[in-house]
PDB file of C-alpha atoms in Angstrom:
ATOM      1  CA  MET A 226       7.895 -56.646  13.627  1.00  0.00           C
ATOM      2  CA  THR A 227       8.444 -56.328   9.886  1.00  0.00           C
ATOM      3  CA  ASP A 228       7.508 -53.756   7.243  1.00  0.00           C
ATOM      4  CA  ALA A 229       9.353 -50.514   6.521  1.00  0.00           C
ATOM      5  CA  PRO A 230      11.895 -49.443   9.185  1.00  0.00           C
ATOM      6  CA  ALA A 231      10.111 -46.114   9.631  1.00  0.00           C
ATOM      7  CA  ALA A 232       6.948 -48.008  10.745  1.00  0.00           C
ATOM      8  CA  VAL A 233       8.679 -50.757  12.678  1.00  0.00           C
ATOM      9  CA  ASN A 234      11.229 -49.132  14.935  1.00  0.00           C
ATOM     10  CA  PRO A 235       8.899 -46.709  16.761  1.00  0.00           C
ATOM     11  CA  LEU A 236       6.406 -49.529  17.336  1.00  0.00           C
ATOM     12  CA  ARG A 237       9.070 -51.860  18.691  1.00  0.00           C
ATOM     13  CA  ARG A 238      10.464 -49.046  20.848  1.00  0.00           C
ATOM     14  CA  ARG A 239       7.013 -48.327  22.250  1.00  0.00           C
ATOM     15  CA  MET A 240       6.474 -51.979  23.170  1.00  0.00           C
ATOM     16  CA  ILE A 241       9.875 -52.142  24.868  1.00  0.00           C
ATOM     17  CA  ASP A 242       9.061 -48.984  26.822  1.00  0.00           C
ATOM     18  CA  ASP A 243       5.669 -50.413  27.823  1.00  0.00           C
ATOM     19  CA  MET A 244       7.297 -53.615  29.095  1.00  0.00           C
ATOM     20  CA  THR A 245      10.021 -51.702  30.923  1.00  0.00           C
ATOM     21  CA  LEU A 246       7.478 -49.468  32.663  1.00  0.00           C
ATOM     22  CA  ARG A 247       5.663 -52.571  33.884  1.00  0.00           C
ATOM     23  CA  ASN A 248       8.916 -54.063  35.164  1.00  0.00           C
ATOM     24  CA  LEU A 249       8.793 -57.183  32.988  1.00  0.00           C
ATOM     25  CA  SER A 250      11.994 -59.190  33.234  1.00  0.00           C
ATOM     26  CA  PRO A 251      14.554 -59.021  30.376  1.00  0.00           C
ATOM     27  CA  ALA A 252      13.803 -62.676  29.540  1.00  0.00           C
ATOM     28  CA  THR A 253      10.074 -61.955  29.278  1.00  0.00           C
ATOM     29  CA  GLN A 254      10.722 -58.900  27.140  1.00  0.00           C
ATOM     30  CA  ARG A 255      12.864 -60.921  24.735  1.00  0.00           C
ATOM     31  CA  SER A 256      10.223 -63.634  24.575  1.00  0.00           C
ATOM     32  CA  TYR A 257       7.395 -61.154  23.880  1.00  0.00           C
ATOM     33  CA  LEU A 258       9.357 -59.337  21.183  1.00  0.00           C
ATOM     34  CA  HIS A 259      10.286 -62.634  19.524  1.00  0.00           C
ATOM     35  CA  ALA A 260       6.639 -63.770  19.501  1.00  0.00           C
ATOM     36  CA  VAL A 261       5.290 -60.530  18.027  1.00  0.00           C
ATOM     37  CA  THR A 262       8.074 -60.475  15.431  1.00  0.00           C
ATOM     38  CA  LYS A 263       7.269 -64.055  14.407  1.00  0.00           C
ATOM     39  CA  PHE A 264       3.571 -63.136  14.161  1.00  0.00           C
ATOM     40  CA  SER A 265       4.392 -60.164  11.963  1.00  0.00           C
ATOM     41  CA  ARG A 266       6.724 -62.120   9.690  1.00  0.00           C
ATOM     42  CA  TYR A 267       4.168 -64.883   9.189  1.00  0.00           C
ATOM     43  CA  PHE A 268       1.828 -62.402   7.488  1.00  0.00           C
ATOM     44  CA  GLY A 269       4.544 -60.161   6.061  1.00  0.00           C
ATOM     45  CA  ARG A 270       2.930 -57.056   7.561  1.00  0.00           C
ATOM     46  CA  SER A 271       3.443 -54.790  10.544  1.00  0.00           C
ATOM     47  CA  PRO A 272       1.550 -56.263  13.523  1.00  0.00           C
ATOM     48  CA  ASP A 273      -0.440 -53.075  14.110  1.00  0.00           C
ATOM     49  CA  ARG A 274      -2.129 -53.772  10.750  1.00  0.00           C
ATOM     50  CA  LEU A 275      -3.246 -57.239  11.822  1.00  0.00           C
ATOM     51  CA  GLY A 276      -6.427 -58.107  13.697  1.00  0.00           C
ATOM     52  CA  LEU A 277      -8.101 -60.786  15.765  1.00  0.00           C
ATOM     53  CA  GLU A 278      -8.743 -63.127  12.829  1.00  0.00           C
ATOM     54  CA  ASP A 279      -5.047 -62.940  11.963  1.00  0.00           C
ATOM     55  CA  VAL A 280      -4.189 -63.878  15.555  1.00  0.00           C
ATOM     56  CA  ARG A 281      -6.484 -66.914  15.347  1.00  0.00           C
ATOM     57  CA  ALA A 282      -4.976 -67.995  12.031  1.00  0.00           C
ATOM     58  CA  PHE A 283      -1.490 -67.660  13.540  1.00  0.00           C
ATOM     59  CA  GLN A 284      -2.484 -69.777  16.546  1.00  0.00           C
ATOM     60  CA  VAL A 285      -3.833 -72.495  14.228  1.00  0.00           C
ATOM     61  CA  TYR A 286      -0.569 -72.391  12.304  1.00  0.00           C
ATOM     62  CA  LEU A 287       1.512 -72.722  15.462  1.00  0.00           C
ATOM     63  CA  VAL A 288      -0.534 -75.705  16.639  1.00  0.00           C
ATOM     64  CA  SER A 289      -0.117 -77.365  13.235  1.00  0.00           C
ATOM     65  CA  GLN A 290       3.645 -76.938  13.617  1.00  0.00           C
ATOM     66  CA  GLY A 291       3.593 -78.882  16.898  1.00  0.00           C
ATOM     67  CA  ILE A 292       4.396 -75.960  19.188  1.00  0.00           C
ATOM     68  CA  SER A 293       4.403 -76.886  22.887  1.00  0.00           C
ATOM     69  CA  TRP A 294       1.515 -75.684  25.050  1.00  0.00           C
ATOM     70  CA  PRO A 295       3.742 -73.471  27.243  1.00  0.00           C
ATOM     71  CA  ALA A 296       5.281 -71.841  24.153  1.00  0.00           C
ATOM     72  CA  LEU A 297       1.839 -71.297  22.633  1.00  0.00           C
ATOM     73  CA  ASN A 298       0.567 -69.627  25.790  1.00  0.00           C
ATOM     74  CA  GLN A 299       3.701 -67.482  25.959  1.00  0.00           C
ATOM     75  CA  THR A 300       2.824 -66.266  22.457  1.00  0.00           C
ATOM     76  CA  VAL A 301      -0.734 -65.563  23.617  1.00  0.00           C
ATOM     77  CA  CYS A 302       0.615 -63.498  26.531  1.00  0.00           C
ATOM     78  CA  ALA A 303       2.829 -61.534  24.149  1.00  0.00           C
ATOM     79  CA  LEU A 304       0.002 -60.770  21.714  1.00  0.00           C
ATOM     80  CA  ARG A 305      -2.423 -59.862  24.507  1.00  0.00           C
ATOM     81  CA  PHE A 306       0.164 -57.428  25.869  1.00  0.00           C
ATOM     82  CA  PHE A 307       0.904 -56.001  22.414  1.00  0.00           C
ATOM     83  CA  TYR A 308      -2.740 -55.346  21.542  1.00  0.00           C
ATOM     84  CA  GLY A 309      -3.965 -54.404  25.006  1.00  0.00           C
ATOM     85  CA  VAL A 310      -1.079 -52.213  26.143  1.00  0.00           C
ATOM     86  CA  THR A 311       1.062 -51.100  23.221  1.00  0.00           C
ATOM     87  CA  LEU A 312      -1.809 -50.612  20.744  1.00  0.00           C
ATOM     88  CA  ASP A 313      -4.372 -49.762  23.471  1.00  0.00           C
ATOM     89  CA  ARG A 314      -7.014 -51.934  21.817  1.00  0.00           C
ATOM     90  CA  ALA A 315      -8.731 -53.203  24.945  1.00  0.00           C
ATOM     91  CA  GLU A 316     -11.385 -55.150  23.047  1.00  0.00           C
ATOM     92  CA  ILE A 317      -8.905 -57.668  21.609  1.00  0.00           C
ATOM     93  CA  PRO A 318      -6.829 -59.259  24.431  1.00  0.00           C
ATOM     94  CA  GLU A 319      -9.731 -61.014  26.189  1.00  0.00           C
ATOM     95  CA  ARG A 320     -10.709 -62.608  22.879  1.00  0.00           C
ATOM     96  CA  ILE A 321      -7.278 -64.158  22.340  1.00  0.00           C
ATOM     97  CA  ALA A 322      -7.744 -67.580  23.857  1.00  0.00           C
ATOM     98  CA  TYR A 323      -5.162 -69.373  25.950  1.00  0.00           C
ATOM     99  CA  ALA A 324      -4.479 -73.014  25.212  1.00  0.00           C
ATOM    100  CA  ARG A 325      -5.676 -75.428  27.848  1.00  0.00           C
ATOM    101  CA  THR A 326      -2.394 -76.799  29.114  1.00  0.00           C
ATOM    102  CA  PRO A 327      -2.324 -80.528  29.887  1.00  0.00           C
ATOM    103  CA  ARG A 328      -1.564 -81.047  33.584  1.00  0.00           C
ATOM    104  CA  LYS A 329       1.507 -83.258  33.674  1.00  0.00           C
ATOM    105  CA  LEU A 330       3.265 -84.326  36.831  1.00  0.00           C
ATOM    106  CA  PRO A 331       6.878 -83.123  36.989  1.00  0.00           C
ATOM    107  CA  ALA A 332       9.781 -85.552  36.709  1.00  0.00           C
ATOM    108  CA  ILE A 333      11.396 -86.113  40.097  1.00  0.00           C
ATOM    109  CA  LEU A 334      14.873 -87.443  40.870  1.00  0.00           C
ATOM    110  CA  SER A 335      15.395 -89.729  43.830  1.00  0.00           C
ATOM    111  CA  ALA A 336      18.075 -88.775  46.365  1.00  0.00           C
ATOM    112  CA  ASP A 337      20.484 -91.280  44.784  1.00  0.00           C
ATOM    113  CA  GLU A 338      19.777 -89.909  41.320  1.00  0.00           C
ATOM    114  CA  VAL A 339      20.500 -86.360  42.525  1.00  0.00           C
ATOM    115  CA  VAL A 340      23.914 -87.510  43.790  1.00  0.00           C
ATOM    116  CA  ARG A 341      24.678 -89.373  40.558  1.00  0.00           C
ATOM    117  CA  PHE A 342      23.591 -86.392  38.494  1.00  0.00           C
ATOM    118  CA  LEU A 343      25.571 -83.753  40.394  1.00  0.00           C
ATOM    119  CA  GLU A 344      28.705 -85.911  40.539  1.00  0.00           C
ATOM    120  CA  ALA A 345      28.519 -86.278  36.742  1.00  0.00           C
ATOM    121  CA  VAL A 346      28.926 -82.493  36.210  1.00  0.00           C
ATOM    122  CA  PRO A 347      32.655 -82.033  35.427  1.00  0.00           C
ATOM    123  CA  SER A 348      32.844 -78.222  35.707  1.00  0.00           C
ATOM    124  CA  LEU A 349      33.400 -76.853  39.228  1.00  0.00           C
ATOM    125  CA  LYS A 350      31.317 -73.746  38.553  1.00  0.00           C
ATOM    126  CA  ALA A 351      28.425 -75.577  36.911  1.00  0.00           C
ATOM    127  CA  ARG A 352      28.401 -78.323  39.552  1.00  0.00           C
ATOM    128  CA  THR A 353      28.357 -75.780  42.375  1.00  0.00           C
ATOM    129  CA  ALA A 354      25.609 -73.765  40.674  1.00  0.00           C
ATOM    130  CA  LEU A 355      23.419 -76.833  40.120  1.00  0.00           C
ATOM    131  CA  THR A 356      24.070 -78.027  43.670  1.00  0.00           C
ATOM    132  CA  THR A 357      22.942 -74.605  44.903  1.00  0.00           C
ATOM    133  CA  ALA A 358      19.816 -74.793  42.737  1.00  0.00           C
ATOM    134  CA  TYR A 359      18.856 -78.127  44.303  1.00  0.00           C
ATOM    135  CA  ALA A 360      19.827 -77.187  47.874  1.00  0.00           C
ATOM    136  CA  ALA A 361      17.714 -74.012  47.842  1.00  0.00           C
ATOM    137  CA  GLY A 362      15.012 -74.853  45.279  1.00  0.00           C
ATOM    138  CA  LEU A 363      16.044 -72.067  42.921  1.00  0.00           C
ATOM    139  CA  ARG A 364      15.010 -71.392  39.358  1.00  0.00           C
ATOM    140  CA  ALA A 365      17.781 -71.248  36.747  1.00  0.00           C
ATOM    141  CA  SER A 366      17.492 -67.448  36.447  1.00  0.00           C
ATOM    142  CA  GLU A 367      17.655 -67.075  40.233  1.00  0.00           C
ATOM    143  CA  THR A 368      20.719 -69.303  40.466  1.00  0.00           C
ATOM    144  CA  VAL A 369      22.782 -67.406  37.904  1.00  0.00           C
ATOM    145  CA  SER A 370      21.731 -64.060  39.414  1.00  0.00           C
ATOM    146  CA  LEU A 371      23.159 -64.834  42.858  1.00  0.00           C
ATOM    147  CA  LYS A 372      25.872 -62.559  44.158  1.00  0.00           C
ATOM    148  CA  VAL A 373      28.512 -63.387  46.738  1.00  0.00           C
ATOM    149  CA  ALA A 374      26.844 -60.927  49.118  1.00  0.00           C
ATOM    150  CA  ASP A 375      23.569 -62.875  48.887  1.00  0.00           C
ATOM    151  CA  ILE A 376      25.091 -65.763  50.862  1.00  0.00           C
ATOM    152  CA  ASP A 377      24.527 -64.854  54.512  1.00  0.00           C
ATOM    153  CA  SER A 378      26.523 -67.363  56.560  1.00  0.00           C
ATOM    154  CA  GLN A 379      25.797 -65.520  59.812  1.00  0.00           C
ATOM    155  CA  ARG A 380      22.039 -66.022  59.561  1.00  0.00           C
ATOM    156  CA  MET A 381      22.385 -69.183  57.404  1.00  0.00           C
ATOM    157  CA  VAL A 382      20.111 -67.875  54.672  1.00  0.00           C
ATOM    158  CA  ILE A 383      20.353 -67.009  50.974  1.00  0.00           C
ATOM    159  CA  GLN A 384      18.773 -63.816  49.654  1.00  0.00           C
ATOM    160  CA  VAL A 385      17.016 -64.459  46.339  1.00  0.00           C
ATOM    161  CA  ARG A 386      16.541 -61.141  44.596  1.00  0.00           C
ATOM    162  CA  HIS A 387      14.196 -60.360  41.708  1.00  0.00           C
ATOM    163  CA  GLY A 388      12.709 -63.827  41.423  1.00  0.00           C
ATOM    164  CA  LYS A 389       9.672 -64.556  39.288  1.00  0.00           C
ATOM    165  CA  GLY A 390       7.349 -61.566  39.364  1.00  0.00           C
ATOM    166  CA  ALA A 391      10.260 -59.376  40.529  1.00  0.00           C
ATOM    167  CA  LYS A 392       9.766 -60.693  44.071  1.00  0.00           C
ATOM    168  CA  ASP A 393      12.559 -61.107  46.619  1.00  0.00           C
ATOM    169  CA  ARG A 394      12.557 -63.965  49.101  1.00  0.00           C
ATOM    170  CA  THR A 395      14.786 -65.657  51.649  1.00  0.00           C
ATOM    171  CA  VAL A 396      15.644 -69.371  51.606  1.00  0.00           C
ATOM    172  CA  MET A 397      17.675 -71.542  53.928  1.00  0.00           C
ATOM    173  CA  LEU A 398      21.432 -71.978  53.548  1.00  0.00           C
ATOM    174  CA  SER A 399      22.296 -75.625  53.997  1.00  0.00           C
ATOM    175  CA  PRO A 400      25.404 -76.184  56.176  1.00  0.00           C
ATOM    176  CA  GLN A 401      26.638 -78.691  53.600  1.00  0.00           C
ATOM    177  CA  LEU A 402      26.041 -76.193  50.795  1.00  0.00           C
ATOM    178  CA  LEU A 403      27.931 -73.538  52.771  1.00  0.00           C
ATOM    179  CA  GLY A 404      30.937 -75.867  52.949  1.00  0.00           C
ATOM    180  CA  ILE A 405      30.715 -76.511  49.198  1.00  0.00           C
ATOM    181  CA  LEU A 406      30.433 -72.787  48.456  1.00  0.00           C
ATOM    182  CA  ARG A 407      33.450 -72.003  50.653  1.00  0.00           C
ATOM    183  CA  THR A 408      35.544 -74.596  48.810  1.00  0.00           C
ATOM    184  CA  TYR A 409      34.313 -73.213  45.486  1.00  0.00           C
ATOM    185  CA  TRP A 410      35.129 -69.632  46.598  1.00  0.00           C
ATOM    186  CA  ARG A 411      38.693 -70.581  47.596  1.00  0.00           C
ATOM    187  CA  LEU A 412      39.267 -72.131  44.165  1.00  0.00           C
ATOM    188  CA  ALA A 413      37.343 -69.725  41.905  1.00  0.00           C
ATOM    189  CA  ARG A 414      37.529 -66.465  43.900  1.00  0.00           C
ATOM    190  CA  PRO A 415      34.324 -64.840  42.583  1.00  0.00           C
ATOM    191  CA  SER A 416      34.098 -61.187  43.620  1.00  0.00           C
ATOM    192  CA  ASN A 417      30.633 -59.954  42.620  1.00  0.00           C
ATOM    193  CA  TRP A 418      28.549 -62.553  40.854  1.00  0.00           C
ATOM    194  CA  LEU A 419      28.708 -65.883  42.668  1.00  0.00           C
ATOM    195  CA  PHE A 420      28.856 -67.656  39.313  1.00  0.00           C
ATOM    196  CA  PRO A 421      30.484 -65.136  36.968  1.00  0.00           C
ATOM    197  CA  GLY A 422      30.365 -65.382  33.198  1.00  0.00           C
ATOM    198  CA  ARG A 423      32.115 -63.330  30.566  1.00  0.00           C
ATOM    199  CA  GLY A 424      32.872 -59.706  31.301  1.00  0.00           C
ATOM    200  CA  ASP A 425      30.920 -58.273  34.205  1.00  0.00           C
ATOM    201  CA  LYS A 426      27.969 -60.616  33.706  1.00  0.00           C
ATOM    202  CA  PRO A 427      26.787 -63.744  35.500  1.00  0.00           C
ATOM    203  CA  ILE A 428      27.072 -67.152  33.895  1.00  0.00           C
ATOM    204  CA  ASP A 429      24.533 -67.662  31.107  1.00  0.00           C
ATOM    205  CA  VAL A 430      21.599 -69.941  31.933  1.00  0.00           C
ATOM    206  CA  GLN A 431      22.331 -71.845  28.721  1.00  0.00           C
ATOM    207  CA  VAL A 432      25.556 -73.059  30.331  1.00  0.00           C
ATOM    208  CA  LEU A 433      23.510 -74.681  33.092  1.00  0.00           C
ATOM    209  CA  TYR A 434      21.038 -76.147  30.614  1.00  0.00           C
ATOM    210  CA  ALA A 435      23.881 -77.706  28.620  1.00  0.00           C
ATOM    211  CA  ALA A 436      25.503 -79.012  31.808  1.00  0.00           C
ATOM    212  CA  CYS A 437      22.210 -80.684  32.780  1.00  0.00           C
ATOM    213  CA  ARG A 438      21.915 -82.481  29.447  1.00  0.00           C
ATOM    214  CA  SER A 439      25.496 -83.729  29.563  1.00  0.00           C
ATOM    215  CA  ALA A 440      25.366 -84.771  33.223  1.00  0.00           C
ATOM    216  CA  ALA A 441      22.079 -86.667  32.840  1.00  0.00           C
ATOM    217  CA  LYS A 442      23.553 -88.632  29.954  1.00  0.00           C
ATOM    218  CA  ALA A 443      26.826 -89.282  31.793  1.00  0.00           C
ATOM    219  CA  ALA A 444      24.937 -90.428  34.890  1.00  0.00           C
ATOM    220  CA  GLY A 445      22.875 -92.851  32.825  1.00  0.00           C
ATOM    221  CA  LEU A 446      19.568 -91.234  33.766  1.00  0.00           C
ATOM    222  CA  VAL A 447      16.661 -91.960  31.454  1.00  0.00           C
ATOM    223  CA  LYS A 448      14.700 -89.015  32.876  1.00  0.00           C
ATOM    224  CA  ARG A 449      15.013 -85.667  31.182  1.00  0.00           C
ATOM    225  CA  VAL A 450      16.801 -83.453  33.708  1.00  0.00           C
ATOM    226  CA  SER A 451      16.772 -79.647  33.787  1.00  0.00           C
ATOM    227  CA  VAL A 452      17.460 -77.051  36.452  1.00  0.00           C
ATOM    228  CA  HIS A 453      13.722 -77.042  37.117  1.00  0.00           C
ATOM    229  CA  THR A 454      13.846 -80.797  37.707  1.00  0.00           C
ATOM    230  CA  LEU A 455      16.180 -80.080  40.619  1.00  0.00           C
ATOM    231  CA  ARG A 456      13.689 -77.502  41.923  1.00  0.00           C
ATOM    232  CA  HIS A 457      10.845 -80.033  41.625  1.00  0.00           C
ATOM    233  CA  SER A 458      12.981 -82.623  43.427  1.00  0.00           C
ATOM    234  CA  PHE A 459      13.812 -80.125  46.193  1.00  0.00           C
ATOM    235  CA  ALA A 460      10.117 -79.502  46.870  1.00  0.00           C
ATOM    236  CA  THR A 461       9.157 -83.163  46.715  1.00  0.00           C
ATOM    237  CA  HIS A 462      11.997 -84.281  48.988  1.00  0.00           C
ATOM    238  CA  LEU A 463      11.034 -81.629  51.552  1.00  0.00           C
ATOM    239  CA  LEU A 464       7.416 -82.756  51.439  1.00  0.00           C
ATOM    240  CA  GLU A 465       8.438 -86.390  51.874  1.00  0.00           C
ATOM    241  CA  SER A 466      10.543 -85.476  54.901  1.00  0.00           C
ATOM    242  CA  GLY A 467       7.514 -83.942  56.594  1.00  0.00           C
ATOM    243  CA  VAL A 468       8.015 -80.209  55.950  1.00  0.00           C
ATOM    244  CA  ASP A 469       4.743 -78.265  56.000  1.00  0.00           C
ATOM    245  CA  ILE A 470       3.537 -77.510  52.468  1.00  0.00           C
ATOM    246  CA  ARG A 471       3.020 -73.833  53.387  1.00  0.00           C
ATOM    247  CA  ILE A 472       6.709 -73.520  54.254  1.00  0.00           C
ATOM    248  CA  ILE A 473       7.599 -75.134  50.921  1.00  0.00           C
ATOM    249  CA  GLN A 474       5.316 -72.588  49.233  1.00  0.00           C
ATOM    250  CA  VAL A 475       7.311 -69.727  50.780  1.00  0.00           C
ATOM    251  CA  LEU A 476      10.667 -71.319  49.924  1.00  0.00           C
ATOM    252  CA  LEU A 477       9.641 -71.759  46.285  1.00  0.00           C
ATOM    253  CA  GLY A 478       8.163 -68.273  46.050  1.00  0.00           C
ATOM    254  CA  HIS A 479       4.751 -69.515  44.895  1.00  0.00           C
ATOM    255  CA  THR A 480       1.912 -67.025  45.135  1.00  0.00           C
ATOM    256  CA  HIS A 481      -0.786 -69.690  45.311  1.00  0.00           C
ATOM    257  CA  LEU A 482      -0.715 -72.798  47.496  1.00  0.00           C
ATOM    258  CA  SER A 483      -2.391 -74.762  44.690  1.00  0.00           C
ATOM    259  CA  THR A 484       0.809 -74.469  42.660  1.00  0.00           C
ATOM    260  CA  THR A 485       2.803 -76.082  45.451  1.00  0.00           C
ATOM    261  CA  ALA A 486       0.121 -78.666  46.171  1.00  0.00           C
ATOM    262  CA  ARG A 487       0.838 -80.602  42.990  1.00  0.00           C
ATOM    263  CA  TYR A 488       3.959 -81.972  44.650  1.00  0.00           C
ATOM    264  CA  THR A 489       1.708 -84.027  46.898  1.00  0.00           C
ATOM    265  CA  GLN A 490       0.932 -86.088  43.794  1.00  0.00           C
ATOM    266  CA  VAL A 491       4.574 -87.095  43.269  1.00  0.00           C
ATOM    267  CA  ALA A 492       5.725 -87.429  46.885  1.00  0.00           C
ATOM    268  CA  THR A 493       5.752 -91.220  46.746  1.00  0.00           C
ATOM    269  CA  THR A 494       7.240 -91.685  50.217  1.00  0.00           C
ATOM    270  CA  THR A 495       4.417 -89.640  51.726  1.00  0.00           C
ATOM    271  CA  ILE A 496       1.856 -91.557  49.680  1.00  0.00           C
ATOM    272  CA  ALA A 497       3.364 -94.893  50.753  1.00  0.00           C
ATOM    273  CA  ARG A 498       3.257 -93.858  54.441  1.00  0.00           C
ATOM    274  CA  THR A 499      -0.411 -92.917  54.260  1.00  0.00           C
ATOM    275  CA  GLU A 500      -2.636 -95.430  55.999  1.00  0.00           C
ATOM    276  CA  SER A 501      -5.443 -96.895  53.931  1.00  0.00           C
ATOM    277  CA  PRO A 502      -8.855 -97.027  55.657  1.00  0.00           C
ATOM    278  CA  LEU A 503      -8.725-100.772  55.004  1.00  0.00           C
ATOM    279  CA  ASP A 504      -5.954-101.028  57.611  1.00  0.00           C
ATOM    280  CA  ARG A 505      -8.446-100.045  60.302  1.00  0.00           C
ATOM    281  CA  LEU A 506     -10.727-102.945  59.504  1.00  0.00           C
ATOM    282  CA  ARG A 507     -10.594-106.578  60.571  1.00  0.00           C
ATOM    283  CA  LEU A 508     -11.463-108.393  57.387  1.00  0.00           C
ATOM    284  CA  GLU A 509     -11.244-112.070  56.604  1.00  0.00           C
ATOM    285  CA  VAL A 510     -10.193-112.605  53.008  1.00  0.00           C
ATOM    286  CA  VAL A 511     -11.293-116.226  52.863  1.00  0.00           C
ATOM    287  CA  PRO A 512     -15.040-116.510  53.362  1.00  0.00           C
ATOM    288  CA  PRO A 513     -16.196-118.855  56.100  1.00  0.00           C
ATOM    289  CA  ALA A 514     -16.993-122.404  55.048  1.00  0.00           C
TER     290      ALA A 514
END
């Protein structure tokens, strides 16, 4: 948000307060502020002096710059929040159109590729964190936010706190993961955060992102691998092993079953095991003479 400091700072402060009151995550707050600031700088004016036509012109500009559909819709969310909540201009948000996001199937690693990938991570902390992300189907933010106390070896569960939408959930603790975490704990001795970073903070998610890029290259994988790829692979592998999709929905923390259902489109083992109706027929390929 540009313009004179006297006009900017109170406006920015009000938006931060609005987001805090609605319990938006720190990452979402940073994203929204960045989007509104970029919008303001594009026109060289304070955003409260800009209207719907300016928003449309900004969207056209972003598309011309090749912005990704998720990033464009994140900007839309930020501007809808800014106008609808911070400026209390209820007539504008519904007229700011979302981009129609192309539905792409997620990249999935095979079981062998998961092993190759994880074994290519040289750092003990990063390898253990990424192994945990795959074993429990965690998002990157959920992985770095784990605390030692969240690992419940008595009940064999992991407590995931403040996931997407500020929701808590419980996921299974793999016996093999528990053994890996115990080895990691003996070597690293984390006290509060399971994967500590600098000071009294958890490891930065960027560390995991960088580790994914390096490990994928070292493992010779042509697929683009991220922490979310491990989460996608977790869900798909569970589905292929016969786990009920509603259980997978709970483990992933999805609100809607339709979000989880897309994994049925990439569960190749399940697809291959499905009997075609042709198999129930007795059909002669060669016509009778």
